[in-house]
PDB file of C-alpha atoms in Angstrom:
ATOM      1  CA  MET O  29     -53.027 119.848  66.107  1.00  0.00           C
ATOM      2  CA  ARG O  30     -53.873 118.701  62.623  1.00  0.00           C
ATOM      3  CA  GLN O  31     -57.123 116.898  62.275  1.00  0.00           C
ATOM      4  CA  LYS O  32     -56.778 113.395  60.939  1.00  0.00           C
ATOM      5  CA  SER O  33     -58.825 112.190  57.866  1.00  0.00           C
ATOM      6  CA  VAL O  34     -60.205 108.872  56.882  1.00  0.00           C
ATOM      7  CA  LEU O  35     -61.967 107.578  53.821  1.00  0.00           C
ATOM      8  CA  ILE O  36     -64.352 104.815  54.227  1.00  0.00           C
ATOM      9  CA  THR O  37     -65.817 103.281  51.134  1.00  0.00           C
ATOM     10  CA  GLY O  38     -69.235 101.582  51.055  1.00  0.00           C
ATOM     11  CA  ALA O  39     -70.223 103.784  53.970  1.00  0.00           C
ATOM     12  CA  SER O  40     -74.007 104.222  53.584  1.00  0.00           C
ATOM     13  CA  ARG O  41     -74.984 101.394  55.877  1.00  0.00           C
ATOM     14  CA  GLY O  42     -73.849  98.379  57.818  1.00  0.00           C
ATOM     15  CA  ILE O  43     -70.049  98.049  58.625  1.00  0.00           C
ATOM     16  CA  GLY O  44     -69.157 101.296  56.706  1.00  0.00           C
ATOM     17  CA  LYS O  45     -71.701 103.462  58.550  1.00  0.00           C
ATOM     18  CA  ALA O  46     -70.706 101.973  61.854  1.00  0.00           C
ATOM     19  CA  CYS O  47     -66.901 102.840  61.020  1.00  0.00           C
ATOM     20  CA  ALA O  48     -67.869 106.436  59.970  1.00  0.00           C
ATOM     21  CA  LEU O  49     -69.650 107.080  63.206  1.00  0.00           C
ATOM     22  CA  SER O  50     -66.740 105.661  65.269  1.00  0.00           C
ATOM     23  CA  PHE O  51     -64.219 107.743  63.479  1.00  0.00           C
ATOM     24  CA  ALA O  52     -66.180 110.962  63.833  1.00  0.00           C
ATOM     25  CA  ARG O  53     -66.452 110.513  67.534  1.00  0.00           C
ATOM     26  CA  LEU O  54     -62.596 110.085  67.691  1.00  0.00           C
ATOM     27  CA  GLY O  55     -62.303 113.406  65.902  1.00  0.00           C
ATOM     28  CA  TYR O  56     -61.378 112.514  62.462  1.00  0.00           C
ATOM     29  CA  HIS O  57     -62.745 114.257  59.198  1.00  0.00           C
ATOM     30  CA  VAL O  58     -64.563 111.615  57.706  1.00  0.00           C
ATOM     31  CA  PHE O  59     -64.865 111.018  53.978  1.00  0.00           C
ATOM     32  CA  ILE O  60     -67.658 108.696  53.301  1.00  0.00           C
ATOM     33  CA  ASN O  61     -68.371 106.904  49.845  1.00  0.00           C
ATOM     34  CA  SER O  62     -71.193 105.083  48.244  1.00  0.00           C
ATOM     35  CA  CYS O  63     -71.900 104.028  44.826  1.00  0.00           C
ATOM     36  CA  HIS O  64     -75.654 104.281  44.567  1.00  0.00           C
ATOM     37  CA  SER O  65     -77.221 105.174  48.070  1.00  0.00           C
ATOM     38  CA  LYS O  66     -77.080 109.056  47.669  1.00  0.00           C
ATOM     39  CA  ASP O  67     -79.948 109.494  50.304  1.00  0.00           C
ATOM     40  CA  LEU O  68     -78.448 107.203  52.885  1.00  0.00           C
ATOM     41  CA  LEU O  69     -75.223 108.735  52.395  1.00  0.00           C
ATOM     42  CA  GLU O  70     -76.497 112.191  53.000  1.00  0.00           C
ATOM     43  CA  GLU O  71     -78.509 111.033  56.053  1.00  0.00           C
ATOM     44  CA  LEU O  72     -75.334 109.673  57.546  1.00  0.00           C
ATOM     45  CA  LYS O  73     -73.460 113.060  56.854  1.00  0.00           C
ATOM     46  CA  GLN O  74     -76.129 114.893  58.502  1.00  0.00           C
ATOM     47  CA  LEU O  75     -76.014 112.579  61.727  1.00  0.00           C
ATOM     48  CA  ILE O  76     -72.240 112.924  61.901  1.00  0.00           C
ATOM     49  CA  LEU O  77     -72.502 116.835  61.612  1.00  0.00           C
ATOM     50  CA  GLU O  78     -75.257 116.824  64.249  1.00  0.00           C
ATOM     51  CA  GLN O  79     -73.172 114.974  66.559  1.00  0.00           C
ATOM     52  CA  GLY O  80     -70.534 117.533  66.150  1.00  0.00           C
ATOM     53  CA  GLY O  81     -68.288 115.730  63.748  1.00  0.00           C
ATOM     54  CA  SER O  82     -66.883 116.636  60.391  1.00  0.00           C
ATOM     55  CA  CYS O  83     -67.694 114.887  57.287  1.00  0.00           C
ATOM     56  CA  THR O  84     -67.627 115.065  53.405  1.00  0.00           C
ATOM     57  CA  SER O  85     -69.938 112.664  51.344  1.00  0.00           C
ATOM     58  CA  ILE O  86     -68.735 111.471  47.934  1.00  0.00           C
ATOM     59  CA  LEU O  87     -71.014 109.421  45.508  1.00  0.00           C
ATOM     60  CA  ALA O  88     -68.731 107.501  43.154  1.00  0.00           C
ATOM     61  CA  ASP O  89     -68.216 104.128  41.745  1.00  0.00           C
ATOM     62  CA  ILE O  90     -64.910 103.222  43.057  1.00  0.00           C
ATOM     63  CA  SER O  91     -64.543  99.989  40.833  1.00  0.00           C
ATOM     64  CA  GLN O  92     -63.701 102.500  38.283  1.00  0.00           C
ATOM     65  CA  SER O  93     -60.227 103.994  38.211  1.00  0.00           C
ATOM     66  CA  GLN O  94     -61.334 107.386  36.855  1.00  0.00           C
ATOM     67  CA  GLU O  95     -64.034 107.787  39.578  1.00  0.00           C
ATOM     68  CA  VAL O  96     -61.390 107.084  42.373  1.00  0.00           C
ATOM     69  CA  LYS O  97     -59.142 109.753  40.781  1.00  0.00           C
ATOM     70  CA  ARG O  98     -62.135 112.141  41.165  1.00  0.00           C
ATOM     71  CA  VAL O  99     -62.736 111.032  44.823  1.00  0.00           C
ATOM     72  CA  PHE O 100     -58.990 111.737  45.620  1.00  0.00           C
ATOM     73  CA  HIS O 101     -59.291 115.104  43.969  1.00  0.00           C
ATOM     74  CA  ILE O 102     -62.138 116.129  46.257  1.00  0.00           C
ATOM     75  CA  ILE O 103     -60.016 114.908  49.174  1.00  0.00           C
ATOM     76  CA  ALA O 104     -57.019 116.850  48.104  1.00  0.00           C
ATOM     77  CA  SER O 105     -59.046 119.890  47.929  1.00  0.00           C
ATOM     78  CA  GLU O 106     -60.155 119.532  51.586  1.00  0.00           C
ATOM     79  CA  CYS O 107     -56.842 118.079  53.206  1.00  0.00           C
ATOM     80  CA  LYS O 108     -53.354 116.890  52.141  1.00  0.00           C
ATOM     81  CA  GLY O 109     -54.387 113.234  52.010  1.00  0.00           C
ATOM     82  CA  LEU O 110     -55.607 110.506  54.088  1.00  0.00           C
ATOM     83  CA  ASP O 111     -54.219 109.113  57.432  1.00  0.00           C
ATOM     84  CA  VAL O 112     -56.341 106.137  57.217  1.00  0.00           C
ATOM     85  CA  LEU O 113     -58.025 104.413  54.444  1.00  0.00           C
ATOM     86  CA  VAL O 114     -60.882 101.673  55.178  1.00  0.00           C
ATOM     87  CA  ASN O 115     -61.584  99.539  51.998  1.00  0.00           C
ATOM     88  CA  ASN O 116     -65.069  98.340  53.004  1.00  0.00           C
ATOM     89  CA  ALA O 117     -66.972  98.484  49.752  1.00  0.00           C
ATOM     90  CA  GLY O 118     -68.366  95.150  48.936  1.00  0.00           C
ATOM     91  CA  ILE O 119     -71.208  93.164  47.154  1.00  0.00           C
ATOM     92  CA  SER O 120     -72.215  89.550  47.103  1.00  0.00           C
ATOM     93  CA  TYR O 121     -73.654  86.989  44.677  1.00  0.00           C
ATOM     94  CA  ILE O 122     -75.313  83.607  45.899  1.00  0.00           C
ATOM     95  CA  GLY O 123     -75.692  81.141  43.311  1.00  0.00           C
ATOM     96  CA  LEU O 124     -73.919  78.565  41.088  1.00  0.00           C
ATOM     97  CA  LEU O 125     -70.869  79.603  39.437  1.00  0.00           C
ATOM     98  CA  THR O 126     -72.284  78.339  36.058  1.00  0.00           C
ATOM     99  CA  ASP O 127     -75.296  80.595  36.413  1.00  0.00           C
ATOM    100  CA  MET O 128     -72.920  83.900  36.667  1.00  0.00           C
ATOM    101  CA  THR O 129     -72.743  86.118  33.887  1.00  0.00           C
ATOM    102  CA  ASP O 130     -69.465  88.019  32.848  1.00  0.00           C
ATOM    103  CA  HIS O 131     -70.986  91.065  34.197  1.00  0.00           C
ATOM    104  CA  ASP O 132     -71.848  89.440  37.413  1.00  0.00           C
ATOM    105  CA  TRP O 133     -68.105  88.327  37.843  1.00  0.00           C
ATOM    106  CA  ASP O 134     -66.808  91.698  36.751  1.00  0.00           C
ATOM    107  CA  SER O 135     -69.005  93.452  39.239  1.00  0.00           C
ATOM    108  CA  ILE O 136     -67.760  91.517  42.164  1.00  0.00           C
ATOM    109  CA  ILE O 137     -64.297  91.612  41.430  1.00  0.00           C
ATOM    110  CA  GLY O 138     -64.360  95.391  40.508  1.00  0.00           C
ATOM    111  CA  THR O 139     -66.316  96.329  43.776  1.00  0.00           C
ATOM    112  CA  ASN O 140     -64.590  94.037  46.205  1.00  0.00           C
ATOM    113  CA  LEU O 141     -60.928  93.831  44.904  1.00  0.00           C
ATOM    114  CA  SER O 142     -60.198  96.350  42.149  1.00  0.00           C
ATOM    115  CA  SER O 143     -61.649  99.192  44.264  1.00  0.00           C
ATOM    116  CA  ALA O 144     -59.047  98.380  47.113  1.00  0.00           C
ATOM    117  CA  PHE O 145     -56.277  98.596  44.496  1.00  0.00           C
ATOM    118  CA  TYR O 146     -57.484 101.913  43.169  1.00  0.00           C
ATOM    119  CA  CYS O 147     -58.022 103.462  46.482  1.00  0.00           C
ATOM    120  CA  SER O 148     -54.830 102.287  48.065  1.00  0.00           C
ATOM    121  CA  ARG O 149     -52.762 103.421  45.056  1.00  0.00           C
ATOM    122  CA  ALA O 150     -54.269 106.877  45.238  1.00  0.00           C
ATOM    123  CA  ALA O 151     -53.720 107.088  49.057  1.00  0.00           C
ATOM    124  CA  ILE O 152     -50.235 105.786  49.384  1.00  0.00           C
ATOM    125  CA  PRO O 153     -48.176 108.768  48.035  1.00  0.00           C
ATOM    126  CA  TYR O 154     -49.353 111.085  50.829  1.00  0.00           C
ATOM    127  CA  MET O 155     -48.795 108.348  53.482  1.00  0.00           C
ATOM    128  CA  VAL O 156     -45.275 107.700  52.117  1.00  0.00           C
ATOM    129  CA  SER O 157     -44.551 111.502  52.253  1.00  0.00           C
ATOM    130  CA  LYS O 158     -45.259 111.679  55.951  1.00  0.00           C
ATOM    131  CA  LYS O 159     -43.944 108.245  56.909  1.00  0.00           C
ATOM    132  CA  SER O 160     -47.232 107.077  58.432  1.00  0.00           C
ATOM    133  CA  GLY O 161     -50.670 105.673  57.524  1.00  0.00           C
ATOM    134  CA  LYS O 162     -53.006 102.896  57.852  1.00  0.00           C
ATOM    135  CA  ILE O 163     -54.857 100.724  55.101  1.00  0.00           C
ATOM    136  CA  ILE O 164     -57.501  98.548  56.608  1.00  0.00           C
ATOM    137  CA  ASN O 165     -59.293  96.149  54.234  1.00  0.00           C
ATOM    138  CA  ILE O 166     -62.688  94.614  55.235  1.00  0.00           C
ATOM    139  CA  SER O 167     -62.384  90.982  54.098  1.00  0.00           C
ATOM    140  CA  SER O 168     -64.379  87.889  54.945  1.00  0.00           C
ATOM    141  CA  MET O 169     -63.783  84.478  56.503  1.00  0.00           C
ATOM    142  CA  TRP O 170     -64.850  83.039  52.802  1.00  0.00           C
ATOM    143  CA  GLY O 171     -61.621  84.423  51.615  1.00  0.00           C
ATOM    144  CA  THR O 172     -59.764  82.103  53.861  1.00  0.00           C
ATOM    145  CA  THR O 173     -61.965  78.894  53.553  1.00  0.00           C
ATOM    146  CA  GLY O 174     -64.132  79.602  50.503  1.00  0.00           C
ATOM    147  CA  ALA O 175     -67.857  79.210  50.363  1.00  0.00           C
ATOM    148  CA  SER O 176     -70.015  77.044  48.039  1.00  0.00           C
ATOM    149  CA  CYS O 177     -72.396  79.170  45.864  1.00  0.00           C
ATOM    150  CA  GLU O 178     -70.223  82.289  46.694  1.00  0.00           C
ATOM    151  CA  VAL O 179     -67.213  81.562  44.563  1.00  0.00           C
ATOM    152  CA  ALA O 180     -66.754  85.017  43.057  1.00  0.00           C
ATOM    153  CA  TYR O 181     -67.206  86.491  46.513  1.00  0.00           C
ATOM    154  CA  SER O 182     -64.712  84.136  47.974  1.00  0.00           C
ATOM    155  CA  ALA O 183     -62.244  84.634  45.156  1.00  0.00           C
ATOM    156  CA  SER O 184     -62.368  88.411  45.677  1.00  0.00           C
ATOM    157  CA  LYS O 185     -61.925  88.403  49.338  1.00  0.00           C
ATOM    158  CA  ALA O 186     -58.989  85.890  48.938  1.00  0.00           C
ATOM    159  CA  GLY O 187     -57.562  88.285  46.596  1.00  0.00           C
ATOM    160  CA  LEU O 188     -58.119  91.151  48.993  1.00  0.00           C
ATOM    161  CA  ASN O 189     -56.088  89.019  51.580  1.00  0.00           C
ATOM    162  CA  GLY O 190     -53.183  88.632  49.298  1.00  0.00           C
ATOM    163  CA  LEU O 191     -53.145  92.334  48.354  1.00  0.00           C
ATOM    164  CA  THR O 192     -53.085  92.984  52.260  1.00  0.00           C
ATOM    165  CA  LYS O 193     -50.110  90.706  52.884  1.00  0.00           C
ATOM    166  CA  ALA O 194     -48.130  91.671  49.940  1.00  0.00           C
ATOM    167  CA  LEU O 195     -48.690  95.473  50.190  1.00  0.00           C
ATOM    168  CA  ALA O 196     -47.924  95.373  53.968  1.00  0.00           C
ATOM    169  CA  LYS O 197     -44.470  94.137  53.143  1.00  0.00           C
ATOM    170  CA  GLU O 198     -44.043  96.845  50.383  1.00  0.00           C
ATOM    171  CA  LEU O 199     -44.946  99.744  52.761  1.00  0.00           C
ATOM    172  CA  ALA O 200     -43.572  98.630  56.110  1.00  0.00           C
ATOM    173  CA  PRO O 201     -40.250 100.485  55.449  1.00  0.00           C
ATOM    174  CA  CYS O 202     -42.463 103.602  55.262  1.00  0.00           C
ATOM    175  CA  ASN O 203     -44.140 103.036  58.537  1.00  0.00           C
ATOM    176  CA  ILE O 204     -47.483 102.309  56.819  1.00  0.00           C
ATOM    177  CA  GLN O 205     -49.528  99.372  58.278  1.00  0.00           C
ATOM    178  CA  VAL O 206     -51.713  97.313  56.009  1.00  0.00           C
ATOM    179  CA  ASN O 207     -54.159  94.796  57.796  1.00  0.00           C
ATOM    180  CA  ALA O 208     -57.471  92.963  56.921  1.00  0.00           C
ATOM    181  CA  ILE O 209     -60.445  91.816  59.012  1.00  0.00           C
ATOM    182  CA  ALA O 210     -61.890  88.618  57.986  1.00  0.00           C
ATOM    183  CA  CYS O 211     -65.516  88.992  59.063  1.00  0.00           C
ATOM    184  CA  GLY O 212     -67.717  86.195  59.818  1.00  0.00           C
ATOM    185  CA  VAL O 213     -71.693  86.566  59.547  1.00  0.00           C
ATOM    186  CA  ILE O 214     -72.372  90.143  60.483  1.00  0.00           C
ATOM    187  CA  ASP O 215     -75.789  91.558  60.921  1.00  0.00           C
ATOM    188  CA  THR O 216     -75.996  93.682  57.808  1.00  0.00           C
ATOM    189  CA  ALA O 217     -78.173  94.430  54.911  1.00  0.00           C
ATOM    190  CA  MET O 218     -75.990  91.967  52.711  1.00  0.00           C
ATOM    191  CA  ASN O 219     -77.308  89.222  55.245  1.00  0.00           C
ATOM    192  CA  ALA O 220     -80.860  90.351  55.310  1.00  0.00           C
ATOM    193  CA  CYS O 221     -81.661  87.991  52.356  1.00  0.00           C
ATOM    194  CA  PHE O 222     -81.841  84.958  54.795  1.00  0.00           C
ATOM    195  CA  SER O 223     -85.310  83.629  55.949  1.00  0.00           C
ATOM    196  CA  ASP O 224     -85.632  83.376  59.650  1.00  0.00           C
ATOM    197  CA  GLU O 225     -85.232  79.622  59.489  1.00  0.00           C
ATOM    198  CA  GLU O 226     -81.986  80.212  57.441  1.00  0.00           C
ATOM    199  CA  ARG O 227     -80.653  82.836  59.963  1.00  0.00           C
ATOM    200  CA  LYS O 228     -81.405  80.432  62.802  1.00  0.00           C
ATOM    201  CA  MET O 229     -79.426  77.692  61.114  1.00  0.00           C
ATOM    202  CA  LEU O 230     -76.590  80.141  60.357  1.00  0.00           C
ATOM    203  CA  GLU O 231     -76.503  81.305  64.224  1.00  0.00           C
ATOM    204  CA  ASP O 232     -76.590  77.611  65.266  1.00  0.00           C
ATOM    205  CA  GLU O 233     -73.208  77.163  63.157  1.00  0.00           C
ATOM    206  CA  VAL O 234     -71.620  79.916  64.826  1.00  0.00           C
ATOM    207  CA  PRO O 235     -69.873  78.954  68.218  1.00  0.00           C
ATOM    208  CA  ALA O 236     -70.936  82.315  69.717  1.00  0.00           C
ATOM    209  CA  GLY O 237     -74.430  81.419  68.700  1.00  0.00           C
ATOM    210  CA  ARG O 238     -75.172  84.841  67.088  1.00  0.00           C
ATOM    211  CA  PHE O 239     -74.336  87.216  64.129  1.00  0.00           C
ATOM    212  CA  GLY O 240     -71.652  89.768  64.726  1.00  0.00           C
ATOM    213  CA  LEU O 241     -72.602  93.551  65.072  1.00  0.00           C
ATOM    214  CA  PRO O 242     -71.258  96.217  62.643  1.00  0.00           C
ATOM    215  CA  GLU O 243     -70.100  98.208  65.706  1.00  0.00           C
ATOM    216  CA  GLU O 244     -67.987  95.222  66.651  1.00  0.00           C
ATOM    217  CA  VAL O 245     -66.176  95.402  63.397  1.00  0.00           C
ATOM    218  CA  ALA O 246     -66.048  99.227  63.646  1.00  0.00           C
ATOM    219  CA  ASP O 247     -64.308  98.844  67.154  1.00  0.00           C
ATOM    220  CA  LEU O 248     -61.511  96.652  65.736  1.00  0.00           C
ATOM    221  CA  VAL O 249     -61.120  98.874  62.688  1.00  0.00           C
ATOM    222  CA  THR O 250     -60.643 102.171  64.945  1.00  0.00           C
ATOM    223  CA  ASP O 251     -58.382 100.094  67.314  1.00  0.00           C
ATOM    224  CA  LEU O 252     -56.163  99.115  64.296  1.00  0.00           C
ATOM    225  CA  ALA O 253     -56.406 102.775  63.054  1.00  0.00           C
ATOM    226  CA  GLU O 254     -55.192 104.304  66.586  1.00  0.00           C
ATOM    227  CA  ASN O 255     -52.867 101.627  67.779  1.00  0.00           C
ATOM    228  CA  HIS O 256     -50.444  98.622  67.084  1.00  0.00           C
ATOM    229  CA  PRO O 257     -47.750 100.393  64.873  1.00  0.00           C
ATOM    230  CA  TYR O 258     -45.749  97.005  64.800  1.00  0.00           C
ATOM    231  CA  MET O 259     -48.890  94.943  63.479  1.00  0.00           C
ATOM    232  CA  THR O 260     -48.903  94.758  59.512  1.00  0.00           C
ATOM    233  CA  GLY O 261     -49.865  92.111  56.897  1.00  0.00           C
ATOM    234  CA  GLN O 262     -52.282  90.347  59.291  1.00  0.00           C
ATOM    235  CA  ILE O 263     -55.712  88.862  58.438  1.00  0.00           C
ATOM    236  CA  LEU O 264     -57.558  89.212  61.710  1.00  0.00           C
ATOM    237  CA  GLY O 265     -60.487  86.776  62.122  1.00  0.00           C
ATOM    238  CA  LEU O 266     -63.787  88.191  63.546  1.00  0.00           C
ATOM    239  CA  ASP O 267     -66.139  85.431  63.090  1.00  0.00           C
ATOM    240  CA  GLY O 268     -67.487  84.313  66.581  1.00  0.00           C
ATOM    241  CA  GLY O 269     -65.279  81.329  66.181  1.00  0.00           C
ATOM    242  CA  PHE O 270     -66.594  80.011  63.126  1.00  0.00           C
ATOM    243  CA  ILE O 271     -63.367  79.076  61.569  1.00  0.00           C
TER     244      ILE O 271
END
């Protein structure tokens, strides 16, 4: 039986790392990507290999079209194409919109939204050829409601939600499902900037009374990848009842 393959962007830590470990346990060949965290990426690769999985690590800036082409050239050299694409790469910016530079804005949009476009565009031809595939986008509840002092981040995730819904309709005739997970406050390095007091305040705002775990997101990602062939174009909230 042919081994399935998955690419997870932004995989060096947090949600991406948890997803990579989950897919490896399911027997997938896991392509993991990061832009800067070479050492963390290699550590994750070694962990997967030690646990009996198969993995290829690819250091690349997927906010750049040419870099994504290089990533998919590597994928094509090892297998015919992807069965699953997890667009997880993301960065945040907390501050007033008027304090943002052009570079700040371009970085957020490039990493959080353009990367999903570039990777999806590269992954789709193989999926279409075999009439099956899954594209899973890691979004945020702020893409639905917007967050003060996170305007660029909210805009990028709202764009990702729109991409998800439109692309799902485009690919449904080819039996390719496209869905997004709108995460709430997840206990990752992105949220490590909060002080203990700020963290407690945030936890009190979440009806579930705690931050979500990366592994909980990974469980939903792998469930979408393995099941639900009639579910597409959905933005699935995973936020502990926040919105």
